[in-house]
PDB file of C-alpha atoms in Angstrom:
ATOM      1  CA  MET A   1     170.370 -34.389 -38.267  1.00  0.00           C
ATOM      2  CA  ILE A   2     172.013 -32.499 -35.421  1.00  0.00           C
ATOM      3  CA  SER A   3     174.283 -29.688 -36.653  1.00  0.00           C
ATOM      4  CA  LYS A   4     177.926 -29.618 -35.544  1.00  0.00           C
ATOM      5  CA  LEU A   5     177.733 -25.869 -34.909  1.00  0.00           C
ATOM      6  CA  HIS A   6     174.983 -24.419 -32.709  1.00  0.00           C
ATOM      7  CA  TYR A   7     174.584 -20.674 -32.459  1.00  0.00           C
ATOM      8  CA  ILE A   8     173.085 -19.640 -29.102  1.00  0.00           C
ATOM      9  CA  SER A   9     171.443 -16.236 -29.516  1.00  0.00           C
ATOM     10  CA  GLN A  10     172.634 -13.255 -27.503  1.00  0.00           C
ATOM     11  CA  GLY A  11     171.465  -9.667 -27.089  1.00  0.00           C
ATOM     12  CA  GLU A  12     170.598  -6.982 -24.566  1.00  0.00           C
ATOM     13  CA  THR A  13     166.986  -6.929 -25.807  1.00  0.00           C
ATOM     14  CA  PRO A  14     164.722  -9.376 -27.682  1.00  0.00           C
ATOM     15  CA  LYS A  15     165.095  -7.162 -30.755  1.00  0.00           C
ATOM     16  CA  GLU A  16     168.876  -7.472 -30.528  1.00  0.00           C
ATOM     17  CA  HIS A  17     168.553 -11.273 -30.327  1.00  0.00           C
ATOM     18  CA  LEU A  18     166.597 -11.178 -33.589  1.00  0.00           C
ATOM     19  CA  VAL A  19     169.134  -8.898 -35.280  1.00  0.00           C
ATOM     20  CA  ASN A  20     171.936 -11.241 -34.216  1.00  0.00           C
ATOM     21  CA  ILE A  21     170.005 -14.306 -35.393  1.00  0.00           C
ATOM     22  CA  GLN A  22     169.431 -12.662 -38.763  1.00  0.00           C
ATOM     23  CA  LYS A  23     173.147 -11.803 -39.079  1.00  0.00           C
ATOM     24  CA  ALA A  24     174.166 -15.354 -38.111  1.00  0.00           C
ATOM     25  CA  CYS A  25     171.779 -16.869 -40.674  1.00  0.00           C
ATOM     26  CA  VAL A  26     173.069 -14.551 -43.408  1.00  0.00           C
ATOM     27  CA  ALA A  27     176.592 -15.690 -42.477  1.00  0.00           C
ATOM     28  CA  GLY A  28     175.642 -19.364 -42.848  1.00  0.00           C
ATOM     29  CA  ALA A  29     174.405 -20.578 -39.451  1.00  0.00           C
ATOM     30  CA  ASP A  30     172.173 -23.624 -39.968  1.00  0.00           C
ATOM     31  CA  TRP A  31     171.238 -24.171 -36.289  1.00  0.00           C
ATOM     32  CA  VAL A  32     170.013 -21.409 -33.986  1.00  0.00           C
ATOM     33  CA  GLN A  33     168.926 -21.666 -30.364  1.00  0.00           C
ATOM     34  CA  LEU A  34     166.806 -18.750 -29.158  1.00  0.00           C
ATOM     35  CA  ARG A  35     167.926 -18.210 -25.587  1.00  0.00           C
ATOM     36  CA  LEU A  36     165.910 -15.394 -24.045  1.00  0.00           C
ATOM     37  CA  LYS A  37     166.224 -15.001 -20.305  1.00  0.00           C
ATOM     38  CA  ASN A  38     164.271 -12.697 -17.999  1.00  0.00           C
ATOM     39  CA  SER A  39     161.527 -11.912 -20.526  1.00  0.00           C
ATOM     40  CA  ASP A  40     157.800 -12.290 -19.990  1.00  0.00           C
ATOM     41  CA  ALA A  41     155.820 -15.034 -21.721  1.00  0.00           C
ATOM     42  CA  LYS A  42     154.290 -12.740 -24.350  1.00  0.00           C
ATOM     43  CA  THR A  43     157.691 -11.308 -25.340  1.00  0.00           C
ATOM     44  CA  ILE A  44     159.193 -14.789 -25.601  1.00  0.00           C
ATOM     45  CA  LEU A  45     156.341 -15.959 -27.816  1.00  0.00           C
ATOM     46  CA  GLU A  46     156.462 -12.905 -30.106  1.00  0.00           C
ATOM     47  CA  THR A  47     160.256 -13.047 -30.392  1.00  0.00           C
ATOM     48  CA  ALA A  48     160.131 -16.785 -31.100  1.00  0.00           C
ATOM     49  CA  LYS A  49     157.614 -16.186 -33.914  1.00  0.00           C
ATOM     50  CA  GLU A  50     159.965 -13.696 -35.548  1.00  0.00           C
ATOM     51  CA  ALA A  51     162.947 -16.001 -35.035  1.00  0.00           C
ATOM     52  CA  ARG A  52     160.931 -18.748 -36.768  1.00  0.00           C
ATOM     53  CA  GLU A  53     160.329 -16.505 -39.764  1.00  0.00           C
ATOM     54  CA  ILE A  54     164.031 -15.662 -40.050  1.00  0.00           C
ATOM     55  CA  THR A  55     165.262 -19.234 -39.666  1.00  0.00           C
ATOM     56  CA  THR A  56     162.655 -20.566 -42.104  1.00  0.00           C
ATOM     57  CA  ARG A  57     163.785 -18.034 -44.706  1.00  0.00           C
ATOM     58  CA  PHE A  58     167.377 -19.278 -44.353  1.00  0.00           C
ATOM     59  CA  LYS A  59     166.421 -22.969 -43.944  1.00  0.00           C
ATOM     60  CA  ALA A  60     168.063 -23.030 -40.497  1.00  0.00           C
ATOM     61  CA  GLN A  61     166.859 -25.188 -37.602  1.00  0.00           C
ATOM     62  CA  LEU A  62     165.345 -23.268 -34.689  1.00  0.00           C
ATOM     63  CA  ILE A  63     165.598 -24.571 -31.146  1.00  0.00           C
ATOM     64  CA  ILE A  64     163.831 -22.767 -28.296  1.00  0.00           C
ATOM     65  CA  ASN A  65     165.594 -22.666 -24.947  1.00  0.00           C
ATOM     66  CA  ASP A  66     163.444 -23.869 -22.012  1.00  0.00           C
ATOM     67  CA  HIS A  67     159.990 -22.983 -23.378  1.00  0.00           C
ATOM     68  CA  TYR A  68     158.734 -26.188 -24.990  1.00  0.00           C
ATOM     69  CA  LYS A  69     155.138 -24.989 -25.275  1.00  0.00           C
ATOM     70  CA  VAL A  70     156.343 -21.979 -27.257  1.00  0.00           C
ATOM     71  CA  ALA A  71     158.409 -24.360 -29.431  1.00  0.00           C
ATOM     72  CA  LYS A  72     155.233 -26.249 -30.314  1.00  0.00           C
ATOM     73  CA  GLU A  73     153.127 -23.151 -30.836  1.00  0.00           C
ATOM     74  CA  ILE A  74     155.501 -21.574 -33.333  1.00  0.00           C
ATOM     75  CA  LYS A  75     156.453 -24.920 -34.924  1.00  0.00           C
ATOM     76  CA  ALA A  76     160.132 -24.677 -34.019  1.00  0.00           C
ATOM     77  CA  ASP A  77     162.355 -27.665 -34.743  1.00  0.00           C
ATOM     78  CA  GLY A  78     162.946 -28.420 -31.103  1.00  0.00           C
ATOM     79  CA  VAL A  79     163.682 -27.362 -27.573  1.00  0.00           C
ATOM     80  CA  HIS A  80     166.746 -27.233 -25.351  1.00  0.00           C
ATOM     81  CA  LEU A  81     166.141 -28.004 -21.680  1.00  0.00           C
ATOM     82  CA  GLY A  82     168.370 -26.796 -18.855  1.00  0.00           C
ATOM     83  CA  LYS A  83     169.074 -28.897 -15.788  1.00  0.00           C
ATOM     84  CA  THR A  84     166.265 -27.266 -13.823  1.00  0.00           C
ATOM     85  CA  ASP A  85     163.736 -27.179 -16.690  1.00  0.00           C
ATOM     86  CA  ALA A  86     160.982 -29.702 -17.432  1.00  0.00           C
ATOM     87  CA  CYS A  87     161.772 -33.426 -17.617  1.00  0.00           C
ATOM     88  CA  PRO A  88     162.679 -34.489 -21.202  1.00  0.00           C
ATOM     89  CA  SER A  89     160.278 -37.461 -21.003  1.00  0.00           C
ATOM     90  CA  LYS A  90     157.374 -35.169 -20.128  1.00  0.00           C
ATOM     91  CA  VAL A  91     158.374 -32.778 -22.915  1.00  0.00           C
ATOM     92  CA  ARG A  92     158.645 -35.669 -25.404  1.00  0.00           C
ATOM     93  CA  ALA A  93     155.109 -36.750 -24.496  1.00  0.00           C
ATOM     94  CA  PHE A  94     153.921 -33.197 -25.153  1.00  0.00           C
ATOM     95  CA  LEU A  95     155.856 -32.529 -28.364  1.00  0.00           C
ATOM     96  CA  GLY A  96     155.896 -35.962 -29.991  1.00  0.00           C
ATOM     97  CA  THR A  97     158.761 -37.603 -31.845  1.00  0.00           C
ATOM     98  CA  SER A  98     159.153 -35.085 -34.667  1.00  0.00           C
ATOM     99  CA  TYR A  99     160.687 -32.456 -32.361  1.00  0.00           C
ATOM    100  CA  ILE A 100     164.354 -32.385 -31.391  1.00  0.00           C
ATOM    101  CA  ILE A 101     164.975 -32.399 -27.636  1.00  0.00           C
ATOM    102  CA  GLY A 102     168.350 -31.443 -26.204  1.00  0.00           C
ATOM    103  CA  GLY A 103     169.440 -31.219 -22.598  1.00  0.00           C
ATOM    104  CA  THR A 104     172.183 -29.578 -20.551  1.00  0.00           C
ATOM    105  CA  ALA A 105     174.659 -31.686 -18.609  1.00  0.00           C
ATOM    106  CA  ASN A 106     177.759 -31.061 -16.538  1.00  0.00           C
ATOM    107  CA  THR A 107     178.519 -34.480 -15.057  1.00  0.00           C
ATOM    108  CA  LEU A 108     178.498 -38.145 -16.006  1.00  0.00           C
ATOM    109  CA  GLU A 109     175.355 -38.602 -13.936  1.00  0.00           C
ATOM    110  CA  ASP A 110     173.596 -35.739 -15.788  1.00  0.00           C
ATOM    111  CA  CYS A 111     174.528 -37.322 -19.132  1.00  0.00           C
ATOM    112  CA  ARG A 112     173.295 -40.773 -18.141  1.00  0.00           C
ATOM    113  CA  ASN A 113     170.067 -39.290 -16.843  1.00  0.00           C
ATOM    114  CA  LEU A 114     169.486 -37.507 -20.179  1.00  0.00           C
ATOM    115  CA  LEU A 115     170.396 -40.612 -22.207  1.00  0.00           C
ATOM    116  CA  ASP A 116     167.871 -42.635 -20.181  1.00  0.00           C
ATOM    117  CA  LYS A 117     165.275 -40.051 -21.156  1.00  0.00           C
ATOM    118  CA  LYS A 118     166.210 -40.408 -24.826  1.00  0.00           C
ATOM    119  CA  VAL A 119     167.247 -36.851 -25.628  1.00  0.00           C
ATOM    120  CA  ASP A 120     168.470 -36.238 -29.197  1.00  0.00           C
ATOM    121  CA  TYR A 121     171.640 -34.448 -28.120  1.00  0.00           C
ATOM    122  CA  ILE A 122     173.408 -33.301 -24.965  1.00  0.00           C
ATOM    123  CA  GLY A 123     174.922 -29.850 -24.429  1.00  0.00           C
ATOM    124  CA  LEU A 124     177.849 -30.664 -22.139  1.00  0.00           C
ATOM    125  CA  GLY A 125     179.764 -27.931 -20.383  1.00  0.00           C
ATOM    126  CA  PRO A 126     180.989 -25.500 -19.529  1.00  0.00           C
ATOM    127  CA  TYR A 127     184.235 -25.908 -21.456  1.00  0.00           C
ATOM    128  CA  GLN A 128     185.636 -22.860 -19.693  1.00  0.00           C
ATOM    129  CA  PHE A 129     184.470 -19.803 -17.798  1.00  0.00           C
ATOM    130  CA  THR A 130     181.878 -17.708 -19.627  1.00  0.00           C
ATOM    131  CA  GLU A 131     179.979 -14.575 -18.703  1.00  0.00           C
ATOM    132  CA  THR A 132     177.036 -15.614 -20.918  1.00  0.00           C
ATOM    133  CA  LYS A 133     175.594 -17.824 -18.232  1.00  0.00           C
ATOM    134  CA  LYS A 134     174.951 -17.106 -14.574  1.00  0.00           C
ATOM    135  CA  ASN A 135     175.328 -19.806 -11.889  1.00  0.00           C
ATOM    136  CA  LEU A 136     177.919 -21.613 -13.928  1.00  0.00           C
ATOM    137  CA  SER A 137     178.700 -25.279 -13.155  1.00  0.00           C
ATOM    138  CA  PRO A 138     182.357 -26.356 -12.667  1.00  0.00           C
ATOM    139  CA  VAL A 139     184.400 -26.063 -15.882  1.00  0.00           C
ATOM    140  CA  LEU A 140     185.286 -29.299 -17.740  1.00  0.00           C
ATOM    141  CA  GLY A 141     188.199 -28.390 -20.015  1.00  0.00           C
ATOM    142  CA  VAL A 142     189.570 -30.778 -22.621  1.00  0.00           C
ATOM    143  CA  GLU A 143     190.367 -33.493 -20.066  1.00  0.00           C
ATOM    144  CA  GLY A 144     186.838 -33.359 -18.691  1.00  0.00           C
ATOM    145  CA  TYR A 145     185.353 -34.029 -22.128  1.00  0.00           C
ATOM    146  CA  ARG A 146     187.827 -36.805 -22.856  1.00  0.00           C
ATOM    147  CA  ASN A 147     187.052 -38.597 -19.586  1.00  0.00           C
ATOM    148  CA  LEU A 148     183.272 -38.233 -19.867  1.00  0.00           C
ATOM    149  CA  LEU A 149     183.159 -39.391 -23.502  1.00  0.00           C
ATOM    150  CA  GLU A 150     185.273 -42.411 -22.647  1.00  0.00           C
ATOM    151  CA  GLU A 151     182.877 -43.347 -19.844  1.00  0.00           C
ATOM    152  CA  LEU A 152     179.730 -42.704 -21.865  1.00  0.00           C
ATOM    153  CA  GLN A 153     180.552 -44.518 -25.131  1.00  0.00           C
ATOM    154  CA  THR A 154     177.359 -43.092 -26.614  1.00  0.00           C
ATOM    155  CA  GLU A 155     176.212 -42.449 -30.160  1.00  0.00           C
ATOM    156  CA  THR A 156     173.994 -39.577 -28.997  1.00  0.00           C
ATOM    157  CA  PRO A 157     175.670 -36.352 -30.185  1.00  0.00           C
ATOM    158  CA  ILE A 158     177.505 -34.510 -27.402  1.00  0.00           C
ATOM    159  CA  ILE A 159     177.870 -30.774 -27.978  1.00  0.00           C
ATOM    160  CA  ALA A 160     180.545 -28.847 -26.083  1.00  0.00           C
ATOM    161  CA  ILE A 161     179.449 -25.466 -24.755  1.00  0.00           C
ATOM    162  CA  GLY A 162     180.786 -22.611 -22.671  1.00  0.00           C
ATOM    163  CA  GLY A 163     183.148 -19.832 -23.690  1.00  0.00           C
ATOM    164  CA  ILE A 164     184.396 -21.616 -26.826  1.00  0.00           C
ATOM    165  CA  ALA A 165     186.524 -19.546 -29.223  1.00  0.00           C
ATOM    166  CA  LEU A 166     187.974 -20.470 -32.609  1.00  0.00           C
ATOM    167  CA  GLU A 167     191.350 -21.432 -31.170  1.00  0.00           C
ATOM    168  CA  ASP A 168     189.670 -23.989 -28.859  1.00  0.00           C
ATOM    169  CA  VAL A 169     187.823 -25.985 -31.513  1.00  0.00           C
ATOM    170  CA  ALA A 170     190.577 -28.326 -32.732  1.00  0.00           C
ATOM    171  CA  LYS A 171     191.595 -29.428 -29.224  1.00  0.00           C
ATOM    172  CA  ILE A 172     187.952 -29.986 -28.243  1.00  0.00           C
ATOM    173  CA  THR A 173     187.094 -32.028 -31.334  1.00  0.00           C
ATOM    174  CA  ASN A 174     190.182 -34.164 -30.736  1.00  0.00           C
ATOM    175  CA  THR A 175     188.379 -35.558 -27.680  1.00  0.00           C
ATOM    176  CA  GLY A 176     185.784 -37.150 -29.994  1.00  0.00           C
ATOM    177  CA  ILE A 177     183.078 -34.594 -29.254  1.00  0.00           C
ATOM    178  CA  TYR A 178     180.357 -34.342 -31.947  1.00  0.00           C
ATOM    179  CA  GLY A 179     180.031 -30.557 -32.180  1.00  0.00           C
ATOM    180  CA  ILE A 180     180.103 -27.240 -30.349  1.00  0.00           C
ATOM    181  CA  ALA A 181     177.701 -24.499 -29.292  1.00  0.00           C
ATOM    182  CA  VAL A 182     178.926 -20.917 -29.542  1.00  0.00           C
ATOM    183  CA  SER A 183     177.381 -17.679 -28.389  1.00  0.00           C
ATOM    184  CA  GLY A 184     179.768 -14.789 -27.697  1.00  0.00           C
ATOM    185  CA  ALA A 185     182.380 -15.452 -30.390  1.00  0.00           C
ATOM    186  CA  ILE A 186     179.756 -15.599 -33.165  1.00  0.00           C
ATOM    187  CA  THR A 187     177.746 -12.642 -31.849  1.00  0.00           C
ATOM    188  CA  LYS A 188     180.913 -10.535 -31.843  1.00  0.00           C
ATOM    189  CA  ASP A 189     181.938 -11.627 -35.332  1.00  0.00           C
ATOM    190  CA  VAL A 190     179.527 -13.576 -37.541  1.00  0.00           C
ATOM    191  CA  THR A 191     182.214 -14.094 -40.163  1.00  0.00           C
ATOM    192  CA  SER A 192     183.705 -16.591 -37.679  1.00  0.00           C
ATOM    193  CA  ILE A 193     180.850 -19.001 -38.535  1.00  0.00           C
ATOM    194  CA  ALA A 194     182.564 -20.094 -41.760  1.00  0.00           C
ATOM    195  CA  LYS A 195     185.842 -20.601 -39.873  1.00  0.00           C
ATOM    196  CA  PHE A 196     184.127 -22.674 -37.139  1.00  0.00           C
ATOM    197  CA  GLN A 197     182.384 -24.777 -39.794  1.00  0.00           C
ATOM    198  CA  GLU A 198     185.622 -25.341 -41.681  1.00  0.00           C
ATOM    199  CA  ILE A 199     187.382 -26.721 -38.591  1.00  0.00           C
ATOM    200  CA  LEU A 200     184.379 -28.823 -37.545  1.00  0.00           C
ATOM    201  CA  ASN A 201     183.892 -30.399 -40.957  1.00  0.00           C
TER     202      ASN A 201
END
């Protein structure tokens, strides 16, 4: 079951990512994506192990960004693949069917490509400008989601991502989107998790 609220971890250091993951889990997050950038392989593996311990304790799903071999090694629940990461079909062959595989998309073509490769969910964005991610693709906005969902007519969950705040959720879900992924707003205030969940459910 794909959660309607994904927390994407944030932090200046791996340790800070873990502190923020712990806080989010205490506040009720049931889906966490560990998104460590610019760290070496050993640091990513060690941080992922600790993130697994935290999420297991709180019965939250753990998704590893990019590093599918790490996901398998630490027995995470799945992996999220960016547009320039490994091919989902290759990753599926490596991980097997019990792992969740998500992929990033910005256009109709990206979405169709991921659906052909049988991903379990698509992270579609960005909704609006965000400083969390470098090399941002063009923003979609509410109209962008509405148009893409109408074209796609898919049952695969589509998750909106990119600079989403509490006040955006209702207008985004009105497009028929399945759920949202949030990083900055939850990191700044974990008590917002309950408010996000209330609107989404």
